[in-house]
Amino acid sequence: MIEELLKYDTELFQFLNGLGTASWDSFWLFVTEKWSSIPLYAILLYLIYRNFGWKATLIIVVTAALMITATDQLANLFKYGIKRPRPCQVAALKPSMRFVADGCGRFGYFSAHAASSMAAAVFLGLLLKKHYYYLPFLLLIWAVMTAYSRIYLGVHYPLDIITGMFFGALIGRGAYLLQRWARLKWLGASTESA
């Protein structure tokens, strides 16, 4: 059953990766770069500060840092525990796939990019949804685009992405609950405000 799942995963990868064209390569390379999200994070940090003040912002930033560390470390634990090669490392796939990325790591299950972007989207979406109704949807679109970029570039299978997004959503929700508890404990802030 696992082998059949991996076969379908490979076929879906080949289909999705094959949709790419040279004219879109630079766009997806930009999307996948972590630094490309810095302007988004700066805007979100400003919105958090504006709505919660500097003390709560400090707690939220520390919680976000813990959340991203957790997603990266869990992804590494899976990658080096399961050791599933990335598609760009599979000799049988190389002739038929589009490899656009600048490099190709060894193992890919699961995607840290997908996990951390989904964790951030869930965490920040839950945090700011009361103040900005459409923001959670925009953040989810951003997370899905970041995750898909990994397939487009040839460095992850769809199952790597789906698993990463699943764990990212769980960790993002947990981080949201953690920051609510921390703000209530240390600031006496009402959990209704977040």
Coordinates of C-alpha atoms in Angstrom, one line a residue:
M1 CA 0.0 0.0 0.0
I2 CA 2.8 2.4 0.8
E3 CA 4.5 1.6 -2.5
E4 CA 1.3 2.4 -4.4
L5 CA 0.9 5.7 -2.5
L6 CA 4.5 6.6 -3.4
K7 CA 3.9 5.7 -7.0
Y8 CA 0.8 8.0 -7.2
D9 CA 2.8 10.7 -5.4
T10 CA 5.6 10.5 -8.0
E11 CA 3.0 10.6 -10.8
L12 CA 1.3 13.6 -9.3
F13 CA 4.8 15.3 -8.9
Q14 CA 5.6 14.7 -12.5
F15 CA 2.3 16.2 -13.6
L16 CA 2.5 19.3 -11.4
N17 CA 6.2 19.8 -12.0
G18 CA 5.7 19.4 -15.8
L19 CA 3.2 22.3 -15.8
G20 CA 6.0 24.8 -15.4
T21 CA 7.4 27.0 -18.2
A22 CA 10.6 28.9 -18.4
S23 CA 8.7 32.2 -18.4
W24 CA 7.4 31.4 -14.8
D25 CA 10.6 30.1 -13.4
S26 CA 11.9 33.4 -11.9
F27 CA 8.5 34.0 -10.3
W28 CA 8.5 30.7 -8.5
L29 CA 12.2 31.0 -7.5
F30 CA 11.3 34.4 -5.9
V31 CA 8.2 32.9 -4.1
T32 CA 10.3 30.0 -2.6
E33 CA 13.0 32.3 -1.2
K34 CA 12.5 32.9 2.5
W35 CA 13.7 36.5 2.2
S36 CA 10.9 37.3 -0.3
S37 CA 8.5 37.2 2.6
I38 CA 10.3 39.8 4.7
P39 CA 8.0 42.7 3.5
L40 CA 4.9 40.6 4.4
Y41 CA 6.3 39.9 7.8
A42 CA 7.1 43.5 8.4
I43 CA 3.5 44.6 7.5
L44 CA 2.1 41.8 9.8
L45 CA 4.5 42.9 12.6
Y46 CA 3.2 46.4 12.3
L47 CA -0.4 45.2 12.4
I48 CA 0.3 43.2 15.5
Y49 CA 1.9 46.1 17.2
R50 CA -0.9 48.5 16.2
N51 CA -3.6 46.1 17.6
F52 CA -1.9 44.6 20.6
G53 CA 0.8 47.0 21.8
W54 CA 4.5 46.4 22.3
K55 CA 4.4 44.0 25.3
A56 CA 2.0 41.6 23.6
T57 CA 4.0 42.0 20.4
L58 CA 7.1 40.8 22.2
I59 CA 5.3 37.7 23.4
I60 CA 3.9 37.1 19.9
V61 CA 7.3 37.5 18.3
V62 CA 8.9 35.1 20.8
T63 CA 6.1 32.6 20.2
A64 CA 6.5 32.9 16.5
A65 CA 10.3 32.2 16.7
L66 CA 9.6 29.1 18.8
M67 CA 7.0 28.0 16.3
I68 CA 9.3 28.4 13.3
T69 CA 12.1 26.6 15.2
A70 CA 9.7 23.7 16.0
T71 CA 8.5 23.3 12.4
D72 CA 12.1 23.3 11.1
Q73 CA 13.3 20.8 13.7
L74 CA 10.4 18.5 13.2
A75 CA 10.9 18.6 9.5
N76 CA 14.6 17.7 10.0
L77 CA 13.6 14.9 12.3
F78 CA 11.4 13.4 9.7
K79 CA 13.8 14.0 6.8
Y80 CA 16.7 12.2 8.5
G81 CA 14.5 9.6 10.2
I82 CA 12.7 8.6 7.0
K83 CA 15.4 9.5 4.5
R84 CA 13.1 9.7 1.4
P85 CA 15.2 11.2 -1.4
R86 CA 14.0 14.4 -3.0
P87 CA 12.8 14.0 -6.6
C88 CA 15.9 15.9 -7.8
Q89 CA 18.0 13.1 -6.3
V90 CA 16.2 10.3 -8.1
A91 CA 18.1 9.3 -11.2
A92 CA 15.0 7.8 -12.9
L93 CA 13.1 11.1 -12.6
K94 CA 15.9 13.5 -13.8
P95 CA 15.4 13.1 -17.5
S96 CA 11.7 13.8 -17.4
M97 CA 11.4 16.5 -14.7
R98 CA 12.0 20.2 -14.6
F99 CA 14.7 21.1 -12.1
V100 CA 14.7 24.8 -11.5
A101 CA 16.0 25.2 -8.0
D102 CA 19.5 26.5 -7.2
G103 CA 20.3 23.4 -5.2
C104 CA 19.0 20.0 -4.2
G105 CA 19.2 18.7 -0.6
R106 CA 19.4 15.0 0.1
F107 CA 16.1 14.2 1.8
G108 CA 12.7 15.7 1.4
Y109 CA 10.0 14.2 3.6
F110 CA 8.6 16.5 4.7
S111 CA 8.9 20.1 3.4
A112 CA 10.1 22.6 6.0
H113 CA 9.0 25.5 3.6
A114 CA 5.5 24.1 3.5
A115 CA 5.4 23.5 7.3
S116 CA 6.8 26.9 8.3
S117 CA 4.7 28.9 5.9
M118 CA 1.5 27.1 6.9
A119 CA 2.3 27.5 10.6
A120 CA 2.8 31.3 10.1
A121 CA -0.4 31.6 8.1
V122 CA -2.5 29.8 10.7
F123 CA -0.8 31.5 13.7
L124 CA -1.0 35.0 12.2
G125 CA -4.4 34.4 10.6
L126 CA -5.9 33.4 14.0
L127 CA -4.2 36.2 15.8
L128 CA -5.4 38.9 13.4
K129 CA -8.7 37.6 12.1
K130 CA -10.8 39.7 14.4
H131 CA -9.2 42.8 13.1
Y132 CA -8.8 41.9 9.4
Y133 CA -11.5 39.5 8.2
Y134 CA -9.8 38.6 4.8
L135 CA -6.3 38.3 6.1
P136 CA -6.4 34.6 7.1
F137 CA -7.5 33.7 3.5
L138 CA -4.7 35.8 2.0
L139 CA -2.2 34.2 4.3
L140 CA -3.4 30.7 3.4
I141 CA -3.1 31.5 -0.3
W142 CA 0.5 32.7 0.4
A143 CA 1.3 29.5 2.3
V144 CA -0.1 27.3 -0.5
M145 CA 1.9 29.2 -3.1
T146 CA 5.1 28.8 -1.1
A147 CA 4.4 25.1 -0.7
Y148 CA 3.6 24.6 -4.4
S149 CA 6.8 26.4 -5.4
R150 CA 8.7 23.5 -3.9
I151 CA 7.1 21.1 -6.4
Y152 CA 7.5 23.5 -9.3
L153 CA 11.2 23.8 -8.6
G154 CA 11.6 20.0 -8.4
V155 CA 12.7 19.6 -4.8
H156 CA 9.6 18.1 -3.2
Y157 CA 6.9 15.6 -3.9
P158 CA 3.2 16.5 -3.2
L159 CA 3.2 14.2 -0.2
D160 CA 6.1 16.1 1.3
I161 CA 4.1 19.3 0.9
I162 CA 0.8 18.0 2.2
T163 CA 2.5 16.5 5.3
G164 CA 4.4 19.7 5.9
M165 CA 1.2 21.8 5.7
F166 CA -0.6 19.4 8.0
F167 CA 2.1 19.6 10.7
G168 CA 2.5 23.4 10.1
A169 CA -1.2 23.9 10.7
L170 CA -1.1 22.0 13.9
I171 CA 2.0 23.8 15.2
G172 CA 0.5 27.2 14.1
R173 CA -2.6 26.5 16.1
G174 CA -0.6 25.4 19.1
A175 CA 1.5 28.5 18.9
Y176 CA -1.6 30.6 18.8
L177 CA -2.9 29.0 21.9
L178 CA 0.5 29.3 23.6
Q179 CA 0.7 33.1 23.0
R180 CA -2.9 33.5 24.3
W181 CA -2.0 31.7 27.5
A182 CA 1.3 33.7 27.8
R183 CA -0.4 37.0 27.3
L184 CA -3.1 36.2 29.8
K185 CA -0.5 35.0 32.4
W186 CA 2.0 37.8 32.0
L187 CA -0.1 40.8 30.8
G188 CA -3.5 39.9 32.1
A189 CA -4.7 40.5 28.5
S190 CA -8.2 39.2 27.7
T191 CA -8.1 36.2 25.5
E192 CA -11.1 37.7 23.8
S193 CA -8.8 40.2 22.1
A194 CA -6.9 37.5 20.2

